[in-house]
Each structure stands twice: as structure tokens, then as C-alpha cells.
PDB file of C-alpha atoms and ligand atoms in Angstrom:
ATOM      1  CA  MET A   1     145.424  84.354   0.094  1.00  0.00           C
ATOM      2  CA  LYS A   2     142.198  85.897   1.353  1.00  0.00           C
ATOM      3  CA  PRO A   3     141.864  89.611   0.401  1.00  0.00           C
ATOM      4  CA  SER A   4     142.447  92.007   3.299  1.00  0.00           C
ATOM      5  CA  PRO A   5     139.314  93.480   4.922  1.00  0.00           C
ATOM      6  CA  PHE A   6     141.258  96.759   5.112  1.00  0.00           C
ATOM      7  CA  GLN A   7     141.210  98.206   1.600  1.00  0.00           C
ATOM      8  CA  VAL A   8     142.169 101.849   1.315  1.00  0.00           C
ATOM      9  CA  VAL A   9     140.028 103.462  -1.379  1.00  0.00           C
ATOM     10  CA  ASP A  10     141.381 107.019  -1.021  1.00  0.00           C
ATOM     11  CA  ALA A  11     144.861 108.055   0.015  1.00  0.00           C
ATOM     12  CA  SER A  12     146.432 111.450  -0.531  1.00  0.00           C
ATOM     13  CA  PHE A  13     149.118 113.770   0.736  1.00  0.00           C
ATOM     14  CA  LEU A  14     147.467 116.678   2.570  1.00  0.00           C
ATOM     15  CA  TYR A  15     150.260 118.950   3.804  1.00  0.00           C
ATOM     16  CA  GLY A  16     153.677 119.047   5.383  1.00  0.00           C
ATOM     17  CA  MET A  17     154.802 120.967   8.420  1.00  0.00           C
ATOM     18  CA  ALA A  18     158.323 122.339   8.696  1.00  0.00           C
ATOM     19  CA  PRO A  19     159.800 124.469  11.473  1.00  0.00           C
ATOM     20  CA  GLY A  20     157.936 127.771  11.624  1.00  0.00           C
ATOM     21  CA  ASN A  21     155.109 126.390   9.512  1.00  0.00           C
ATOM     22  CA  SER A  22     152.631 124.397  11.550  1.00  0.00           C
ATOM     23  CA  ALA A  23     149.100 123.629  10.421  1.00  0.00           C
ATOM     24  CA  PRO A  24     145.704 124.395  11.927  1.00  0.00           C
ATOM     25  CA  GLU A  25     144.192 121.667  14.104  1.00  0.00           C
ATOM     26  CA  SER A  26     142.318 119.225  11.934  1.00  0.00           C
ATOM     27  CA  GLU A  27     138.816 117.844  12.465  1.00  0.00           C
ATOM     28  CA  ALA A  28     140.052 114.378  11.606  1.00  0.00           C
ATOM     29  CA  PRO A  29     141.891 112.313  14.213  1.00  0.00           C
ATOM     30  CA  GLU A  30     145.606 111.881  13.522  1.00  0.00           C
ATOM     31  CA  ILE A  31     147.874 108.916  14.133  1.00  0.00           C
ATOM     32  CA  ALA A  32     151.616 109.662  14.125  1.00  0.00           C
ATOM     33  CA  PHE A  33     154.453 107.249  13.401  1.00  0.00           C
ATOM     34  CA  ALA A  34     157.737 107.828  15.222  1.00  0.00           C
ATOM     35  CA  GLY A  35     161.048 106.009  15.347  1.00  0.00           C
ATOM     36  CA  ARG A  36     164.704 106.300  14.497  1.00  0.00           C
ATOM     37  CA  SER A  37     165.792 107.124  10.959  1.00  0.00           C
ATOM     38  CA  ASN A  38     165.623 104.195   8.561  1.00  0.00           C
ATOM     39  CA  VAL A  39     163.415 102.042  10.827  1.00  0.00           C
ATOM     40  CA  GLY A  40     160.760 101.913   8.097  1.00  0.00           C
ATOM     41  CA  LYS A  41     158.137 104.546   8.972  1.00  0.00           C
ATOM     42  CA  SER A  42     157.528 105.781   5.425  1.00  0.00           C
ATOM     43  CA  SER A  43     157.568 102.241   3.995  1.00  0.00           C
ATOM     44  CA  LEU A  44     155.019 101.154   6.599  1.00  0.00           C
ATOM     45  CA  LEU A  45     152.758 104.035   5.557  1.00  0.00           C
ATOM     46  CA  ASN A  46     152.922 103.017   1.882  1.00  0.00           C
ATOM     47  CA  GLN A  47     152.060  99.444   2.852  1.00  0.00           C
ATOM     48  CA  LEU A  48     149.149 100.593   5.058  1.00  0.00           C
ATOM     49  CA  LEU A  49     147.826 102.896   2.341  1.00  0.00           C
ATOM     50  CA  GLY A  50     148.290 100.273  -0.350  1.00  0.00           C
ATOM     51  CA  ARG A  51     150.366 102.681  -2.465  1.00  0.00           C
ATOM     52  CA  ARG A  52     153.808 101.919  -3.747  1.00  0.00           C
ATOM     53  CA  ASN A  53     155.262 105.426  -3.765  1.00  0.00           C
ATOM     54  CA  LEU A  54     152.875 107.895  -2.164  1.00  0.00           C
ATOM     55  CA  VAL A  55     155.310 108.340   0.719  1.00  0.00           C
ATOM     56  CA  ARG A  56     158.957 108.892  -0.170  1.00  0.00           C
ATOM     57  CA  THR A  57     161.318 106.260   1.232  1.00  0.00           C
ATOM     58  CA  SER A  58     165.063 105.783   0.945  1.00  0.00           C
ATOM     59  CA  SER A  59     167.826 103.475   2.053  1.00  0.00           C
ATOM     60  CA  THR A  60     169.698 106.615   3.166  1.00  0.00           C
ATOM     61  CA  PRO A  61     168.653 107.680   6.687  1.00  0.00           C
ATOM     62  CA  GLY A  62     167.184 111.148   7.089  1.00  0.00           C
ATOM     63  CA  CYS A  63     164.860 110.879   4.092  1.00  0.00           C
ATOM     64  CA  THR A  64     161.714 112.353   5.662  1.00  0.00           C
ATOM     65  CA  ARG A  65     162.357 116.018   6.500  1.00  0.00           C
ATOM     66  CA  GLN A  66     158.891 117.323   7.332  1.00  0.00           C
ATOM     67  CA  VAL A  67     155.891 116.280   9.388  1.00  0.00           C
ATOM     68  CA  ASN A  68     153.823 114.907   6.498  1.00  0.00           C
ATOM     69  CA  VAL A  69     150.092 114.342   6.838  1.00  0.00           C
ATOM     70  CA  PHE A  70     148.195 111.838   4.655  1.00  0.00           C
ATOM     71  CA  ALA A  71     144.437 111.340   4.449  1.00  0.00           C
ATOM     72  CA  SER A  72     143.037 107.828   4.141  1.00  0.00           C
ATOM     73  CA  ARG A  73     139.604 106.299   3.668  1.00  0.00           C
ATOM     74  CA  LEU A  74     138.842 102.596   3.978  1.00  0.00           C
ATOM     75  CA  SER A  75     136.316 100.823   1.772  1.00  0.00           C
ATOM     76  CA  ASP A  76     133.851 100.695   4.696  1.00  0.00           C
ATOM     77  CA  GLY A  77     133.937 104.514   4.937  1.00  0.00           C
ATOM     78  CA  TRP A  78     136.165 104.917   8.034  1.00  0.00           C
ATOM     79  CA  THR A  79     138.670 107.780   7.766  1.00  0.00           C
ATOM     80  CA  VAL A  80     141.845 108.809   9.578  1.00  0.00           C
ATOM     81  CA  HIS A  81     144.910 110.981   8.983  1.00  0.00           C
ATOM     82  CA  LEU A  82     148.295 109.243   9.138  1.00  0.00           C
ATOM     83  CA  VAL A  83     151.325 111.372  10.023  1.00  0.00           C
ATOM     84  CA  ASP A  84     154.870 110.529   8.954  1.00  0.00           C
ATOM     85  CA  LEU A  85     157.487 112.059  11.253  1.00  0.00           C
ATOM     86  CA  PRO A  86     161.161 112.654  10.464  1.00  0.00           C
ATOM     87  CA  GLY A  87     163.282 110.001  12.169  1.00  0.00           C
ATOM     88  CA  PHE A  88     165.355 110.650  15.245  1.00  0.00           C
ATOM     89  CA  GLY A  89     168.945 109.584  15.798  1.00  0.00           C
ATOM     90  CA  PHE A  90     170.014 111.092  12.498  1.00  0.00           C
ATOM     91  CA  ALA A  91     173.145 113.096  13.186  1.00  0.00           C
ATOM     92  CA  ARG A  92     174.002 114.454   9.743  1.00  0.00           C
ATOM     93  CA  ARG A  93     172.243 117.762  10.335  1.00  0.00           C
ATOM     94  CA  SER A  94     173.526 120.962  11.845  1.00  0.00           C
ATOM     95  CA  ARG A  95     172.937 121.479  15.545  1.00  0.00           C
ATOM     96  CA  GLU A  96     170.682 124.420  14.755  1.00  0.00           C
ATOM     97  CA  GLU A  97     168.606 122.307  12.407  1.00  0.00           C
ATOM     98  CA  ARG A  98     168.262 119.562  15.016  1.00  0.00           C
ATOM     99  CA  VAL A  99     167.057 122.044  17.612  1.00  0.00           C
ATOM    100  CA  SER A 100     164.396 123.586  15.350  1.00  0.00           C
ATOM    101  CA  TRP A 101     163.258 120.102  14.319  1.00  0.00           C
ATOM    102  CA  GLY A 102     163.144 118.926  17.911  1.00  0.00           C
ATOM    103  CA  THR A 103     160.984 121.910  18.782  1.00  0.00           C
ATOM    104  CA  LEU A 104     158.584 121.243  15.910  1.00  0.00           C
ATOM    105  CA  ILE A 105     158.167 117.543  16.715  1.00  0.00           C
ATOM    106  CA  GLU A 106     157.943 118.075  20.469  1.00  0.00           C
ATOM    107  CA  GLY A 107     155.369 120.797  19.962  1.00  0.00           C
ATOM    108  CA  TYR A 108     153.387 118.581  17.629  1.00  0.00           C
ATOM    109  CA  LEU A 109     153.422 115.588  20.007  1.00  0.00           C
ATOM    110  CA  THR A 110     152.533 117.548  23.142  1.00  0.00           C
ATOM    111  CA  SER A 111     150.040 120.152  21.909  1.00  0.00           C
ATOM    112  CA  ARG A 112     148.253 118.753  18.903  1.00  0.00           C
ATOM    113  CA  ARG A 113     144.669 117.975  19.915  1.00  0.00           C
ATOM    114  CA  SER A 114     143.902 116.087  16.712  1.00  0.00           C
ATOM    115  CA  LEU A 115     146.688 113.618  17.573  1.00  0.00           C
ATOM    116  CA  ARG A 116     145.037 110.560  19.120  1.00  0.00           C
ATOM    117  CA  MET A 117     147.541 107.736  18.775  1.00  0.00           C
ATOM    118  CA  LEU A 118     151.321 107.494  18.611  1.00  0.00           C
ATOM    119  CA  VAL A 119     152.870 104.423  17.021  1.00  0.00           C
ATOM    120  CA  ILE A 120     156.508 103.805  18.009  1.00  0.00           C
ATOM    121  CA  LEU A 121     158.442 101.822  15.414  1.00  0.00           C
ATOM    122  CA  VAL A 122     161.326  99.627  16.497  1.00  0.00           C
ATOM    123  CA  ASP A 123     163.550  97.463  14.297  1.00  0.00           C
ATOM    124  CA  ALA A 124     162.648  93.901  15.295  1.00  0.00           C
ATOM    125  CA  ARG A 125     166.312  92.911  15.077  1.00  0.00           C
ATOM    126  CA  ARG A 126     167.571  95.675  17.379  1.00  0.00           C
ATOM    127  CA  GLY A 127     164.812  96.081  19.922  1.00  0.00           C
ATOM    128  CA  PRO A 128     164.170  99.397  21.661  1.00  0.00           C
ATOM    129  CA  GLU A 129     167.150 101.501  22.721  1.00  0.00           C
ATOM    130  CA  GLU A 130     167.431 104.469  25.039  1.00  0.00           C
ATOM    131  CA  GLU A 131     165.853 106.934  22.543  1.00  0.00           C
ATOM    132  CA  GLU A 132     162.616 104.996  22.176  1.00  0.00           C
ATOM    133  CA  LEU A 133     162.210 104.492  25.928  1.00  0.00           C
ATOM    134  CA  GLN A 134     162.963 108.162  26.573  1.00  0.00           C
ATOM    135  CA  LEU A 135     160.462 109.268  23.935  1.00  0.00           C
ATOM    136  CA  ILE A 136     157.699 107.226  25.569  1.00  0.00           C
ATOM    137  CA  GLU A 137     158.473 108.443  29.065  1.00  0.00           C
ATOM    138  CA  TRP A 138     158.777 112.029  27.880  1.00  0.00           C
ATOM    139  CA  VAL A 139     155.531 112.077  25.854  1.00  0.00           C
ATOM    140  CA  GLN A 140     153.560 110.508  28.699  1.00  0.00           C
ATOM    141  CA  GLY A 141     154.785 113.193  31.087  1.00  0.00           C
ATOM    142  CA  ALA A 142     154.765 116.174  28.734  1.00  0.00           C
ATOM    143  CA  ARG A 143     151.361 115.752  27.130  1.00  0.00           C
ATOM    144  CA  THR A 144     148.790 117.055  29.541  1.00  0.00           C
ATOM    145  CA  ILE A 145     145.912 117.922  27.180  1.00  0.00           C
ATOM    146  CA  GLU A 146     142.818 115.825  26.513  1.00  0.00           C
ATOM    147  CA  PRO A 147     142.107 113.480  24.881  1.00  0.00           C
ATOM    148  CA  ALA A 148     144.657 110.991  26.135  1.00  0.00           C
ATOM    149  CA  LEU A 149     147.193 109.772  23.608  1.00  0.00           C
ATOM    150  CA  GLU A 150     147.102 106.049  22.934  1.00  0.00           C
ATOM    151  CA  LEU A 151     150.527 104.444  22.471  1.00  0.00           C
ATOM    152  CA  ILE A 152     151.385 101.229  20.660  1.00  0.00           C
ATOM    153  CA  ALA A 153     154.593  99.762  19.232  1.00  0.00           C
ATOM    154  CA  VAL A 154     155.399  98.128  15.918  1.00  0.00           C
ATOM    155  CA  ALA A 155     158.361  95.789  15.386  1.00  0.00           C
ATOM    156  CA  THR A 156     159.493  96.430  11.784  1.00  0.00           C
ATOM    157  CA  LYS A 157     161.312  94.474   9.047  1.00  0.00           C
ATOM    158  CA  LEU A 158     160.066  91.087  10.286  1.00  0.00           C
ATOM    159  CA  ASP A 159     160.843  89.590   6.862  1.00  0.00           C
ATOM    160  CA  LYS A 160     164.537  89.767   7.782  1.00  0.00           C
ATOM    161  CA  LEU A 161     164.007  87.148  10.502  1.00  0.00           C
ATOM    162  CA  SER A 162     163.011  83.491  10.429  1.00  0.00           C
ATOM    163  CA  ARG A 163     159.517  82.630  11.657  1.00  0.00           C
ATOM    164  CA  ALA A 164     160.736  81.490  15.072  1.00  0.00           C
ATOM    165  CA  GLN A 165     163.069  84.481  15.435  1.00  0.00           C
ATOM    166  CA  ALA A 166     160.271  86.861  14.425  1.00  0.00           C
ATOM    167  CA  ALA A 167     157.880  85.628  17.121  1.00  0.00           C
ATOM    168  CA  ALA A 168     160.571  85.892  19.780  1.00  0.00           C
ATOM    169  CA  ALA A 169     161.630  89.342  18.562  1.00  0.00           C
ATOM    170  CA  VAL A 170     158.073  90.747  18.769  1.00  0.00           C
ATOM    171  CA  ALA A 171     157.679  89.358  22.302  1.00  0.00           C
ATOM    172  CA  ASN A 172     161.030  90.888  23.299  1.00  0.00           C
ATOM    173  CA  VAL A 173     160.161  94.305  21.879  1.00  0.00           C
ATOM    174  CA  SER A 174     156.814  94.273  23.672  1.00  0.00           C
ATOM    175  CA  LYS A 175     158.406  93.375  27.002  1.00  0.00           C
ATOM    176  CA  ALA A 176     161.261  95.870  26.695  1.00  0.00           C
ATOM    177  CA  ILE A 177     159.079  98.770  25.569  1.00  0.00           C
ATOM    178  CA  GLY A 178     156.094  98.011  27.796  1.00  0.00           C
ATOM    179  CA  LEU A 179     153.483  98.534  25.064  1.00  0.00           C
ATOM    180  CA  PRO A 180     151.252  96.264  22.990  1.00  0.00           C
ATOM    181  CA  THR A 181     153.400  95.453  19.955  1.00  0.00           C
ATOM    182  CA  ILE A 182     152.481  94.397  16.431  1.00  0.00           C
ATOM    183  CA  GLY A 183     155.016  92.618  14.213  1.00  0.00           C
ATOM    184  CA  PHE A 184     155.173  94.144  10.716  1.00  0.00           C
ATOM    185  CA  SER A 185     156.845  93.809   7.334  1.00  0.00           C
ATOM    186  CA  ALA A 186     156.432  96.505   4.701  1.00  0.00           C
ATOM    187  CA  GLN A 187     157.818  94.020   2.212  1.00  0.00           C
ATOM    188  CA  THR A 188     155.341  91.144   2.752  1.00  0.00           C
ATOM    189  CA  GLY A 189     152.433  93.033   4.338  1.00  0.00           C
ATOM    190  CA  GLU A 190     152.586  90.850   7.433  1.00  0.00           C
ATOM    191  CA  GLY A 191     150.909  92.624  10.343  1.00  0.00           C
ATOM    192  CA  ARG A 192     149.035  95.070   8.113  1.00  0.00           C
ATOM    193  CA  ASP A 193     145.550  93.872   9.101  1.00  0.00           C
ATOM    194  CA  ALA A 194     146.459  93.719  12.807  1.00  0.00           C
ATOM    195  CA  LEU A 195     147.811  97.260  12.640  1.00  0.00           C
ATOM    196  CA  TRP A 196     144.743  98.629  10.823  1.00  0.00           C
ATOM    197  CA  ARG A 197     142.535  96.970  13.466  1.00  0.00           C
ATOM    198  CA  ALA A 198     144.450  98.890  16.165  1.00  0.00           C
ATOM    199  CA  LEU A 199     144.439 102.182  14.209  1.00  0.00           C
ATOM    200  CA  LYS A 200     140.688 101.987  13.690  1.00  0.00           C
ATOM    201  CA  ARG A 201     140.172 102.395  17.439  1.00  0.00           C
ATOM    202  CA  VAL A 202     140.704 106.150  16.957  1.00  0.00           C
ATOM    203  CA  ALA A 203     139.447 106.543  13.363  1.00  0.00           C
ATOM    204  CA  THR A 204     136.193 108.268  12.388  1.00  0.00           C
ATOM    205  CA  PRO A 205     133.234 106.056  11.419  1.00  0.00           C
ATOM    206  CA  PRO A 206     131.330 106.896   8.219  1.00  0.00           C
ATOM    207  CA  MET A 207     128.440 109.353   8.376  1.00  0.00           C
ATOM    208  CA  PRO A 208     125.159 107.448   8.707  1.00  0.00           C
TER     209      PRO A 208
HETATM  210  N1  GTP B 301     163.349  94.190   4.197  1.00  0.00           N
HETATM  211  C1  GTP B 301     162.651  95.263   4.588  1.00  0.00           C
HETATM  212  N2  GTP B 301     163.125  96.500   4.349  1.00  0.00           N
HETATM  213  C2  GTP B 301     162.399  97.565   4.767  1.00  0.00           C
HETATM  214  C3  GTP B 301     161.167  97.402   5.450  1.00  0.00           C
HETATM  215  N3  GTP B 301     160.690  98.627   5.768  1.00  0.00           N
HETATM  216  C4  GTP B 301     161.585  99.517   5.278  1.00  0.00           C
HETATM  217  N4  GTP B 301     162.624  98.889   4.672  1.00  0.00           N
HETATM  218  C5  GTP B 301     163.789  99.538   4.028  1.00  0.00           C
HETATM  219  O1  GTP B 301     164.443 100.348   5.000  1.00  0.00           O
HETATM  220  C6  GTP B 301     164.901 101.576   4.402  1.00  0.00           C
HETATM  221  C7  GTP B 301     164.322 102.776   5.142  1.00  0.00           C
HETATM  222  O2  GTP B 301     162.921 102.821   4.955  1.00  0.00           O
HETATM  223  P1  GTP B 301     162.067 104.163   5.171  1.00  0.00           P
HETATM  224  O3  GTP B 301     160.656 103.747   5.149  1.00  0.00           O
HETATM  225  O4  GTP B 301     162.497 105.230   4.232  1.00  0.00           O
HETATM  226  O5  GTP B 301     162.517 104.563   6.677  1.00  0.00           O
HETATM  227  P2  GTP B 301     162.081 105.827   7.545  1.00  0.00           P
HETATM  228  O6  GTP B 301     161.888 105.322   8.944  1.00  0.00           O
HETATM  229  O7  GTP B 301     160.931 106.525   6.934  1.00  0.00           O
HETATM  230  O8  GTP B 301     163.416 106.736   7.506  1.00  0.00           O
HETATM  231  P3  GTP B 301     163.568 108.353   7.712  1.00  0.00           P
HETATM  232  O9  GTP B 301     162.620 109.034   6.785  1.00  0.00           O
HETATM  233  O10 GTP B 301     164.994 108.598   7.399  1.00  0.00           O
HETATM  234  O11 GTP B 301     163.284 108.639   9.144  1.00  0.00           O
HETATM  235  C8  GTP B 301     164.495 101.505   2.938  1.00  0.00           C
HETATM  236  O12 GTP B 301     165.592 101.015   2.200  1.00  0.00           O
HETATM  237  C9  GTP B 301     163.351 100.497   2.924  1.00  0.00           C
HETATM  238  O13 GTP B 301     163.205  99.813   1.711  1.00  0.00           O
HETATM  239  C10 GTP B 301     160.684  96.062   5.677  1.00  0.00           C
HETATM  240  O14 GTP B 301     159.639  95.814   6.271  1.00  0.00           O
HETATM  241  N5  GTP B 301     161.469  95.042   5.218  1.00  0.00           N
HETATM  242 MG1   MG B 302     160.733 108.434   6.259  1.00  0.00          MG
END
């Protein structure tokens, strides 16, 4: 196999935000990854960053409990911050906890100027459900600041489908969610280059 043109030479955890503890706006553009619990957000980030365990993942839903920001630099000098969000649709939290989390994530998505792109992850086998469609509609209406937020979708866990099923599933997700959609597997790395190509649209080029 040909080596990927998207080699990450630096990747590190920068900071986490919990309710009541946000972070100052960053100079670097941010790309956030949203989706229901267990859809594969943290695994996708490890695959993108080329690190096995930089981002904590778990087969138990509700693993990511903060808004976690990671810095990355590609071998050609481009940089961007990748933001892992706690999953939604995870009920095993108190109502109070869910409200404070909702406020943190909603505030982050609507008011964060450094946020330039939102990637919505959908399990390729399930397709988008009400929560994903609501999130998209809500964020498009609620975010009124410049610059505009670019939205794309990723269909995850493609390795669990046959080739023919995978192609059909990605097309279905794209149609149902109404966004350009990239098929992805954190296990095989399929879709990694296509996703990096899309993410680079909002990344920072190297200093001359
Ligand atoms: N086969 C397969 N399994 C995956 C893939 N991506 C994630 N998983 C598995 O799915 C489970 C959940 O993955 P995470 O990356 O922790 O999911 P998450 O969306 O970050 O979950 P929360 O932090 O709870 O919101 C883990 O057991 C992963 O190993 C994939 O592409 N293929
Ligand atoms: Mg996670």
C-alpha cells in the first residue's frame, strides 16, 4: 500500500473543557466531532492522528466526559485543532449533569469563533436518527456569528459491512442527512485520506 500523504508529525492533548470551565478562544482553527455515544468519535481521532491511545476510547458508551482539544501538525506544516465532544444519547447520567453538559456543548457550538467545521458522525449501519438531524438544524439556526461553520458527515465503522453494503450505506447516510459524507473505518483506516483532505479546507497553512 502507498503511504498516506497525510502524516501527522505532532499530536498532543491541549486541554479539556468541563461545565463551568471553558477555555479562551484559540488562534488555531478548530474542527469538532459530534455524534451519539459509542459511534466512534474518539477512535476516529486516534486514527486521524496516527496514535493508538492518545484519545481514550471504550466499548462502554459515555467514555468521553469533557470537550477535549488536541493539536495536530501534518508533515507539510499544516496545523489544526481537533475537538472530541462527549457523545449524545447517553442516558446514564443525572438530569442535572445532562443539563450542564448540554449547556457547555451548545455554548461551544454556537459561540466559539475558533470553531470552523463540525463533523457529524453516524454509524453506517444505523444511518442518521432524529438526534443527528435535530443537531444539524439547530446548529444552523443557532449559530449566528462569523465565520460560517462548515458541516460534513462521516459514516463510521465501515469495516462491519461488506464492500457493496458499505457503498450503499454511505450513499444512504449522505441522502438522509443532506451533507457531503465520507465513509470511514477507524479499524482499517479507510476514508482517512479523504477526511484529512476535507479537514484541510479550514486548517492553517505553514508560515512561509
Ligand atoms: N469495528 C469497528 N469498531 C469501532 C470503530 N470505531 C470505533 N469502534 C469501537 O466502538 C466503540 C466506541 O468507540 P469510541 O471511539 O470510544 O466512541 P465515542 O463516539 O468516542 O463514544 P463516547 O466517548 O461514549 O461518546 C469502541 O469499542 C471502539 O473500538 C470502527 O471503525 N470499526
Ligand atoms: Mg469518546
